[in-house]
Each structure stands twice: as structure tokens, then as C-alpha cells.
Short mmCIF file of C-alpha atoms in Angstrom, two decimals:
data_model
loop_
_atom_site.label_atom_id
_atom_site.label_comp_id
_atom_site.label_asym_id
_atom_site.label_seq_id
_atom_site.Cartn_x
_atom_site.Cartn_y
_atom_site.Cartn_z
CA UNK A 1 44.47 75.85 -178.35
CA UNK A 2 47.78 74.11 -179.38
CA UNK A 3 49.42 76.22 -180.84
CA UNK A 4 48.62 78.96 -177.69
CA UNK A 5 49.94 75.81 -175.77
CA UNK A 6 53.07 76.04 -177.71
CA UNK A 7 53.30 79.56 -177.97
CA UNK A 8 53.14 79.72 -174.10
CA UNK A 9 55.91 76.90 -173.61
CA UNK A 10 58.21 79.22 -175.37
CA UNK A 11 57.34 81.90 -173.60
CA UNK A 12 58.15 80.37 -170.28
CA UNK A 13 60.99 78.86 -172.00
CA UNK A 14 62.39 82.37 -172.84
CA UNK A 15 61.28 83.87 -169.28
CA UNK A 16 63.51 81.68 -167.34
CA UNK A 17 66.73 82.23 -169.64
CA UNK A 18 66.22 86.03 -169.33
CA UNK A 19 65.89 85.82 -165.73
CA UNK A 20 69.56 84.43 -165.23
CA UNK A 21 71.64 86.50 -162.92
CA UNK A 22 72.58 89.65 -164.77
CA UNK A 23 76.22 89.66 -163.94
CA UNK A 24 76.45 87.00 -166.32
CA UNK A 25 79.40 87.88 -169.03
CA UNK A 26 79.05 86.43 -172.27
CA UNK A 27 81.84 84.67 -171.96
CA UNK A 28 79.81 82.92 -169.56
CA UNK A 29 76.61 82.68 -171.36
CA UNK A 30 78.73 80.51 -174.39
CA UNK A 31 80.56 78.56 -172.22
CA UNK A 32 76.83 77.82 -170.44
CA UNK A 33 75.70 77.24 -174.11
CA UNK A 34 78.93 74.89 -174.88
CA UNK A 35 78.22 72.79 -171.87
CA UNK A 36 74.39 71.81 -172.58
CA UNK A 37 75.57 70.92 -176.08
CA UNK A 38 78.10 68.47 -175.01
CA UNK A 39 75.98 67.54 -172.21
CA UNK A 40 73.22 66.17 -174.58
CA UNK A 41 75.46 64.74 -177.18
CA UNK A 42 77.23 62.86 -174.04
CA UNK A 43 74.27 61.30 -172.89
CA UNK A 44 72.54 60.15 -176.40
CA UNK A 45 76.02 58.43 -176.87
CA UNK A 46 76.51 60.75 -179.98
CA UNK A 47 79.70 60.44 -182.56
CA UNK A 48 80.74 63.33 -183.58
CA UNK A 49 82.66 63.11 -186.89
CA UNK A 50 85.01 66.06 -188.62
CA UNK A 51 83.44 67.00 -192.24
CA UNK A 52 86.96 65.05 -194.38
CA UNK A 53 85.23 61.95 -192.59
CA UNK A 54 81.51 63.27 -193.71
CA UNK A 55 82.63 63.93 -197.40
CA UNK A 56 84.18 59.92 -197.19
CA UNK A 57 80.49 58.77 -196.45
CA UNK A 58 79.46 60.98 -199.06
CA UNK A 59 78.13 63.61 -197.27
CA UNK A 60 76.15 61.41 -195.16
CA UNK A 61 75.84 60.72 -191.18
CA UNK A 62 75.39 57.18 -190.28
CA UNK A 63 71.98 56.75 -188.09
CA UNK A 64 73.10 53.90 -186.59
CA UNK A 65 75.91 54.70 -184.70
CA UNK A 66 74.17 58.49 -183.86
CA UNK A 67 76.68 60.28 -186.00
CA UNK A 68 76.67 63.99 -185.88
CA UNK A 69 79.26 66.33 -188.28
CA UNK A 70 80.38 69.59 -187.27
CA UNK A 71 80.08 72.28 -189.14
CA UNK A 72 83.41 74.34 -188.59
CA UNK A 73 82.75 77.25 -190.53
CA UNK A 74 78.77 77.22 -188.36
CA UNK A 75 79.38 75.83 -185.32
CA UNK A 76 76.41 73.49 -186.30
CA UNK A 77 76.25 69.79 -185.30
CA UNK A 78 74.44 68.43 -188.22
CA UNK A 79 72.85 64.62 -188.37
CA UNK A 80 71.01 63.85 -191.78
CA UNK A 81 68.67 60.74 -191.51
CA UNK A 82 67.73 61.19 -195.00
CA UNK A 83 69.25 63.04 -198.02
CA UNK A 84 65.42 63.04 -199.14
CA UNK A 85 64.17 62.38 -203.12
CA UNK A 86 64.80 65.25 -206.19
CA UNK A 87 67.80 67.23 -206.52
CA UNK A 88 69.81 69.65 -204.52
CA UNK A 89 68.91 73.25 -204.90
CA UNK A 90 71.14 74.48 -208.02
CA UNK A 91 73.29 77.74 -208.28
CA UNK A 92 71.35 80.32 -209.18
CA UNK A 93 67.98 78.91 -207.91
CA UNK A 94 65.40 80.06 -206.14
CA UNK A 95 62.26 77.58 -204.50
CA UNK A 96 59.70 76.99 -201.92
CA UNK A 97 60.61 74.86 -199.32
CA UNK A 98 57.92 73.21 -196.64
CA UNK A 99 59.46 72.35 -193.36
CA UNK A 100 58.04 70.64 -190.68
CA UNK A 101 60.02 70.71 -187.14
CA UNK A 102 60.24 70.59 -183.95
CA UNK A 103 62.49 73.13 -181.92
CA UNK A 104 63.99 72.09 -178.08
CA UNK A 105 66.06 74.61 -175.69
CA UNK A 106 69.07 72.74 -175.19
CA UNK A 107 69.37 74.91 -171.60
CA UNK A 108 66.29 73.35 -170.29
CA UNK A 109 66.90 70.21 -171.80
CA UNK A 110 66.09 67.52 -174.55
CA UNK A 111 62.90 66.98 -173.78
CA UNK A 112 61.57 70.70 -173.77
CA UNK A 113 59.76 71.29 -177.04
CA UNK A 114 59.25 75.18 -177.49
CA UNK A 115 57.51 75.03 -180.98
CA UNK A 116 56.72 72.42 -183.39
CA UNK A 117 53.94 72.38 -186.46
CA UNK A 118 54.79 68.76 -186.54
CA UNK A 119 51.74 67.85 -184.57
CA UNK A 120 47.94 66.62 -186.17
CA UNK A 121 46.51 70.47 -185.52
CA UNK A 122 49.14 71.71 -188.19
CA UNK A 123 48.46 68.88 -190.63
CA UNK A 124 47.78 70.73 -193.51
CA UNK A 125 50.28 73.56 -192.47
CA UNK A 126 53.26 73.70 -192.94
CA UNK A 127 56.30 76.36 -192.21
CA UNK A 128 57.04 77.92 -195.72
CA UNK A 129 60.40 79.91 -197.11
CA UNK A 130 61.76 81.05 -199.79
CA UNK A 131 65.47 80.31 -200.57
CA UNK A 132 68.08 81.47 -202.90
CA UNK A 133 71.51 79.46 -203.62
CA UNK A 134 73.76 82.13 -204.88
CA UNK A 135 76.56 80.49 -205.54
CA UNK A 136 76.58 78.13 -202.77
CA UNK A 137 75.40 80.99 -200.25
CA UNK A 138 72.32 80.07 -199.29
CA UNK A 139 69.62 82.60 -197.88
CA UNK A 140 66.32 82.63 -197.02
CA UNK A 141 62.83 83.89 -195.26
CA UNK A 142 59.66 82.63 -193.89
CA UNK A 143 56.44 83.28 -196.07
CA UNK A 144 53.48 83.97 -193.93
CA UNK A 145 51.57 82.29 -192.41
CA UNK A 146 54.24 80.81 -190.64
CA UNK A 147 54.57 79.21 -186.80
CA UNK A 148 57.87 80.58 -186.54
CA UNK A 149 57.95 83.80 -188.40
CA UNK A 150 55.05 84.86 -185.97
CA UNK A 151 57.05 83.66 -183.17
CA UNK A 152 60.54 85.09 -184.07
CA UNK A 153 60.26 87.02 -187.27
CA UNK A 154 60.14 86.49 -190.66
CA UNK A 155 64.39 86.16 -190.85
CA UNK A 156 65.38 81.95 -190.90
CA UNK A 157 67.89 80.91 -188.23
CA UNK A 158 71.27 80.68 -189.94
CA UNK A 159 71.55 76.84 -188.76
CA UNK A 160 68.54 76.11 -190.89
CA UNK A 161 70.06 76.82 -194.08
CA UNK A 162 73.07 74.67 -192.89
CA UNK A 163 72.06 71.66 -194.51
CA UNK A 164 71.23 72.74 -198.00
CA UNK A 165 74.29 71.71 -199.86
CA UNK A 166 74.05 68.03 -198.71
CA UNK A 167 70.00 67.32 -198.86
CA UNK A 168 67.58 67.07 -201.93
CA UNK A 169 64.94 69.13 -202.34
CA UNK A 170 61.76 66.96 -203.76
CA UNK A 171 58.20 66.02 -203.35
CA UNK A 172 56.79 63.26 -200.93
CA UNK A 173 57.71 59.82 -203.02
CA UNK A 174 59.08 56.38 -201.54
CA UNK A 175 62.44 57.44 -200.95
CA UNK A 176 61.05 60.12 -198.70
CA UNK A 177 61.51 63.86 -198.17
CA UNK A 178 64.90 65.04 -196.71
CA UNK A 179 64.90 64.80 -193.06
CA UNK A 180 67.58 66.11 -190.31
CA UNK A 181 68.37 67.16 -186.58
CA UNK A 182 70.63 69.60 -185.67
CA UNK A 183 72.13 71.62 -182.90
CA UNK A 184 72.24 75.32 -183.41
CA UNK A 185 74.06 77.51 -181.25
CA UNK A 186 73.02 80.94 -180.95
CA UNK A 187 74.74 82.74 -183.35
CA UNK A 188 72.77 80.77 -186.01
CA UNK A 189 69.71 80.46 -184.20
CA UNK A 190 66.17 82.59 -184.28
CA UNK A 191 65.99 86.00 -182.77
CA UNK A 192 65.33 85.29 -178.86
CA UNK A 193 68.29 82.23 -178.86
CA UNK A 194 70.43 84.90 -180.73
CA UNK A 195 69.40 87.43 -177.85
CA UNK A 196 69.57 84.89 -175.08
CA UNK A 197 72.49 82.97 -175.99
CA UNK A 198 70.70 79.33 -176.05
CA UNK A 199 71.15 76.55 -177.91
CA UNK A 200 68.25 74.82 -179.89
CA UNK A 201 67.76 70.93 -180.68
CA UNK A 202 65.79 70.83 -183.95
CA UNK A 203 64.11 68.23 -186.12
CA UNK A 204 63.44 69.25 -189.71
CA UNK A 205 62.07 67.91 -192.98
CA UNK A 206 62.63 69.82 -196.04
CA UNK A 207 60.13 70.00 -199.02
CA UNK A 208 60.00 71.21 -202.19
CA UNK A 209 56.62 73.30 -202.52
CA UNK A 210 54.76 75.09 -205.43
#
């Protein structure tokens, strides 16, 4: 029933970006897309920081004053709250990673969760892929069962991949498992964002799995 719930919230979600007036140019649509992006990181009181100032904190955001770094070559605002236990993923190396997340439409604000396994129903679920570094190109796709392959497809949003060079990839210990947010405009996002030019507000926690 939740996860129909969930499925239905995105639907809607989807609904009323595709029923924007037509005559709506692209140019538009991004600028639309632009404005709900600075409009959230305005009002969470976000610092956005240029990646030279990211690579002095060694590669790191700092929580406290709701740092975010963007991602010139992605467009992706990127906030780590924890680098996460084990190793980054080497060159040359392929693994399983378990995410858990939540995803918001930044259009219809913060608070509007279109799909999330991070919920007690999913508990012993989790969103798999499988992810190559190939010389520090990093690609990837959903392994089925999956919440969002069945929503979107089995391709992973761009913007999720985004963080791979900076986070460890490990099992659940005391340090914790890598954890981030990010903002992902539509040319990194899943299928229907891609399609509808939206952004999306997502929590993630990265995993290495078996």
C-alpha cells in the first residue's frame, strides 16, 4: 500500500509538470528549473562553495554551516554529511552498491517526496546498482528489484553517480555508511525530470553490497 502511495505521489507529481502551458520554450523550462533551485537553497540559508574551496576541506562540505559545492562540469549541488567507512571505488572496479533515498520535485517544493525506500515497509530492501569506475568515469544501472528502476528505468540519474570520487564505499560500522543530498537538475536526473525539465532534491546513502 506504500509503495502504491508513493508510486501515485509521483504520478501526480509528474501530471502537473506535464500539464504546464505548452508554449513553454525550453529556455523557459531551465530558467523555471534555475529559479526553484535557488529558491530552496535561499530559504535553507545554504552556502554554496566553488570545488578549489571543497578540495581545501578535503573534499568535504561542512554540515554546520549547510555547505553545498557545485559541480561545474554537472551542474550538481552536492552536500556530503558523511564520507562513509571503506574505501573509494578504485580504477578499474566494479561493485554493488545499496542506496537508500528519498527523491523531492524541487518545482513543487521541498517538502514533496515523490519516492523514497527509506521508509519501515522497505526495511529489508534496498535500491541496488551496479557501478564501474573506468578511469574516474563512473557508470552505472539499477539491478532489479528496484523502487526506481520500476519507476523510471533501469538507467541511474547522472547526478547519482556525482558523488563517487569523494565518498567511501563500505559496510554498516561506527563510522557509518556514506551519506549525501544533492540537487540534480534535469539533465542528470531520471527519465521523466530529464523529459520534464525538473529539478530533484535527493537524500542518499551509499553501501557496499555482496
Amino acid at each position: 500500500m506504500k509503495k502504491l502511495t508513493y508510486l501515485l505521489l509521483a504520478f501526480v507529481g509528474i501530471m502537473t509538470l506535464l500539464s504546464c502551458d505548452d508554449s513553454e520554450t525550453y529556455a523557459e523550462q531551465k530558467d523555471r528549473e534555475r529559479a526553484a533551485i535557488m529558491s530552496y537553497l535561499t530559504q535553507t540559508g545554504a552556502e554554496v562553495i566553488n570545488e578549489a574551496k571543497f578540495f581545501m576541506q578535503d573534499s568535504m562540505t561542512d554540515i554546520s554551516r549547510n555547505q553545498f559545492v557545485y559541480l561545474s562540469s554537472s551542474g550538481v549541488y552536492m552536500q556530503i554529511i558523511r564520507k562513509g567507512s571503506g574505501e573509494k571505488l578504485k580504477d578499474g572496479e566494479e561493485a554493488k552498491v545499496l542506496c537508500r533515498f528519498t527523491e523531492r520535485n524541487l518545482l513543487l517544493g521541498a517538502d514533496s517526496i515523490l519516492l523514497t525506500n527509506d521508509i519501515l515497509y522497505y526495511s529489508s530492501t534496498y535500491d541496488k546498482m551496479s557501478v564501474s569506475n573506468n578511469s574516474g568515469t563512473y557508470t552505472a544501472s539499477f539491478m532489479t528489484p528496484s523502487l526506481m528502476s520500476s519507476t523510471y528505468g533501469a538507467a541511474v540519474p547522472a547526478g547519482w553517480l556525482a558523488p563517487l570520487p569523494y565518498i567511501n564505499l563500505g559496510r554498516q560500522s561506527k563510522e557509518g555508511i556514506a551519506k549525501v543530498r544533492l540537487i540534480v537538475p534535469h539533465t542528470q536526473g531520471q527519465a521523466y525530470a530529464s523529459q520534464s525539465v525538473y529539478p530533484c532534491l535527493y537524500d542518499i546513502s551509499y553501501q557496499r553490497g555482496i
